[in-house]
PDB file of C-alpha atoms in Angstrom:
ATOM      1  CA  MET A  14     -16.573   8.368  -0.035  1.00 59.00           C
ATOM      2  CA  THR A  15     -17.001   5.009   1.684  1.00 63.00           C
ATOM      3  CA  MET A  16     -19.299   2.192   0.589  1.00 66.00           C
ATOM      4  CA  SER A  17     -21.806   3.335   3.229  1.00 78.00           C
ATOM      5  CA  GLY A  18     -21.885   6.836   1.725  1.00 77.00           C
ATOM      6  CA  ASP A  19     -19.798   8.488   4.460  1.00 79.00           C
ATOM      7  CA  HIS A  20     -17.159  11.025   3.482  1.00 82.00           C
ATOM      8  CA  ILE A  21     -13.514  10.632   4.459  1.00 81.00           C
ATOM      9  CA  TYR A  22     -11.584  13.725   5.519  1.00 83.00           C
ATOM     10  CA  ILE A  23      -8.371  14.145   3.490  1.00 85.00           C
ATOM     11  CA  LYS A  24      -5.785  16.141   5.411  1.00 85.00           C
ATOM     12  CA  GLY A  25      -3.151  16.191   2.693  1.00 83.00           C
ATOM     13  CA  CYS A  26      -1.399  14.511  -0.186  1.00 84.00           C
ATOM     14  CA  GLY A  27       2.249  13.533  -0.393  1.00 82.00           C
ATOM     15  CA  THR A  28       4.783  10.739  -0.536  1.00 82.00           C
ATOM     16  CA  ALA A  29       4.765   7.756   1.801  1.00 80.00           C
ATOM     17  CA  ALA A  30       7.730   5.535   2.601  1.00 79.00           C
ATOM     18  CA  ILE A  31       7.053   1.899   3.370  1.00 77.00           C
ATOM     19  CA  SER A  32       9.901   0.165   5.191  1.00 74.00           C
ATOM     20  CA  LYS A  33      10.114  -3.615   5.404  1.00 68.00           C
ATOM     21  CA  ASN A  34      13.199  -5.762   5.963  1.00 63.00           C
ATOM     22  CA  CYS A  35      15.590  -2.836   5.346  1.00 59.00           C
ATOM     23  CA  SER A  36      13.920  -2.043   2.005  1.00 65.00           C
ATOM     24  CA  ASP A  37      12.282   1.338   1.481  1.00 71.00           C
ATOM     25  CA  ILE A  38       9.495   1.821  -1.026  1.00 77.00           C
ATOM     26  CA  GLY A  39       8.449   5.363  -1.952  1.00 78.00           C
ATOM     27  CA  ILE A  40       4.834   5.795  -3.010  1.00 81.00           C
ATOM     28  CA  ASP A  41       3.833   9.141  -4.559  1.00 79.00           C
ATOM     29  CA  SER A  42       0.459  10.940  -4.410  1.00 80.00           C
ATOM     30  CA  VAL A  43      -0.722   9.222  -1.225  1.00 81.00           C
ATOM     31  CA  LEU A  44      -3.765  10.728   0.496  1.00 81.00           C
ATOM     32  CA  HIS A  45      -3.449  11.288   4.258  1.00 80.00           C
ATOM     33  CA  THR A  46      -6.771  10.395   5.932  1.00 82.00           C
ATOM     34  CA  PRO A  47      -6.074  10.472   9.696  1.00 79.00           C
ATOM     35  CA  ASP A  48      -9.587   9.329  10.669  1.00 81.00           C
ATOM     36  CA  SER A  49      -9.409   6.103   8.639  1.00 78.00           C
ATOM     37  CA  ALA A  50      -9.289   2.852  10.578  1.00 75.00           C
ATOM     38  CA  MET A  51      -6.569   1.404   8.313  1.00 72.00           C
ATOM     39  CA  ASN A  52      -4.094   2.325   5.606  1.00 71.00           C
ATOM     40  CA  LEU A  53      -5.118   1.413   2.069  1.00 74.00           C
ATOM     41  CA  LEU A  54      -2.965   1.487  -1.039  1.00 77.00           C
ATOM     42  CA  SER A  55      -4.295   0.967  -4.527  1.00 82.00           C
ATOM     43  CA  VAL A  56      -2.563  -1.364  -6.946  1.00 88.00           C
ATOM     44  CA  SER A  57      -2.446   1.443  -9.514  1.00 88.00           C
ATOM     45  CA  ARG A  58      -0.621   3.698  -7.033  1.00 84.00           C
ATOM     46  CA  LEU A  59       1.957   0.962  -6.450  1.00 85.00           C
ATOM     47  CA  THR A  60       2.486   0.298 -10.162  1.00 88.00           C
ATOM     48  CA  GLU A  61       2.786   4.052 -10.855  1.00 87.00           C
ATOM     49  CA  SER A  62       5.707   3.985  -8.388  1.00 85.00           C
ATOM     50  CA  ASP A  63       7.582   1.482 -10.610  1.00 88.00           C
ATOM     51  CA  LEU A  64       6.606  -1.542  -8.530  1.00 89.00           C
ATOM     52  CA  ASP A  65       5.397  -4.848  -9.898  1.00 93.00           C
ATOM     53  CA  ILE A  66       2.739  -6.836  -8.051  1.00 93.00           C
ATOM     54  CA  LEU A  67       2.027 -10.514  -8.571  1.00 95.00           C
ATOM     55  CA  PHE A  68      -1.103 -12.042  -7.016  1.00 96.00           C
ATOM     56  CA  ARG A  69      -0.977 -15.789  -6.544  1.00 96.00           C
ATOM     57  CA  LYS A  70      -2.641 -18.316  -4.232  1.00 95.00           C
ATOM     58  CA  GLY A  71      -3.782 -15.802  -1.623  1.00 94.00           C
ATOM     59  CA  LYS A  72      -0.593 -13.750  -1.554  1.00 94.00           C
ATOM     60  CA  ALA A  73       0.618 -10.525  -3.148  1.00 92.00           C
ATOM     61  CA  TYR A  74       4.294 -10.297  -4.035  1.00 92.00           C
ATOM     62  CA  ILE A  75       5.789  -6.822  -4.467  1.00 89.00           C
ATOM     63  CA  TYR A  76       8.886  -6.387  -6.659  1.00 90.00           C
ATOM     64  CA  LYS A  77      11.085  -3.465  -7.671  1.00 87.00           C
ATOM     65  CA  ASP A  78      13.523  -3.853 -10.562  1.00 89.00           C
ATOM     66  CA  GLY A  79      13.017  -7.632 -10.449  1.00 91.00           C
ATOM     67  CA  LYS A  80      13.945  -7.862  -6.763  1.00 89.00           C
ATOM     68  CA  ALA A  81      11.344  -9.265  -4.351  1.00 87.00           C
ATOM     69  CA  LEU A  82      10.633  -6.711  -1.620  1.00 84.00           C
ATOM     70  CA  MET A  83       7.811  -8.347   0.291  1.00 84.00           C
ATOM     71  CA  ALA A  84       5.084 -10.962   0.251  1.00 87.00           C
ATOM     72  CA  VAL A  85       1.719 -10.153   1.796  1.00 87.00           C
ATOM     73  CA  LYS A  86      -0.842 -12.801   2.755  1.00 90.00           C
ATOM     74  CA  ALA A  87      -4.525 -12.033   2.140  1.00 91.00           C
ATOM     75  CA  GLN A  88      -6.763 -11.524   5.170  1.00 89.00           C
ATOM     76  CA  ASN A  89     -10.511 -11.134   4.664  1.00 88.00           C
ATOM     77  CA  GLY A  90     -10.027 -10.190   1.024  1.00 87.00           C
ATOM     78  CA  LEU A  91      -7.390  -7.517   1.733  1.00 86.00           C
ATOM     79  CA  PHE A  92      -3.600  -7.611   1.693  1.00 84.00           C
ATOM     80  CA  PRO A  93      -2.461  -5.841   4.879  1.00 79.00           C
ATOM     81  CA  LEU A  94       1.034  -4.363   4.782  1.00 74.00           C
ATOM     82  CA  THR A  95       2.722  -5.077   8.081  1.00 62.00           C
ATOM     83  CA  ALA A  96       5.408  -2.465   7.554  1.00 59.00           C
ATOM     84  CA  ASP A  97       6.302   0.957   8.866  1.00 60.00           C
ATOM     85  CA  ILE A  98       4.518   3.626   6.827  1.00 60.00           C
ATOM     86  CA  THR A  99       5.755   7.205   7.103  1.00 62.00           C
ATOM     87  CA  LEU A 100       4.429  10.266   5.303  1.00 58.00           C
ATOM     88  CA  LEU A 101       7.288  12.344   3.943  1.00 55.00           C
TER      89      LEU A 101
END
């Protein structure tokens, strides 16, 4: 349900692959909502996929096994992932 009380249609649940700079990140239990205006990922979903997230000075840094995968700059209070997202 959205903040305005509208319902969001969930078409399915699966794994998503996020590709950025030749690095692939697999995220499990992702909900596919084709009518949504944007893709949203929760921090808990990322950490459950063995990723570490550091928030600092308006940026989110995503790490896997101590290796930096990407840095995302905040925009209007959100951290948009400018990466290719594919449902597997």
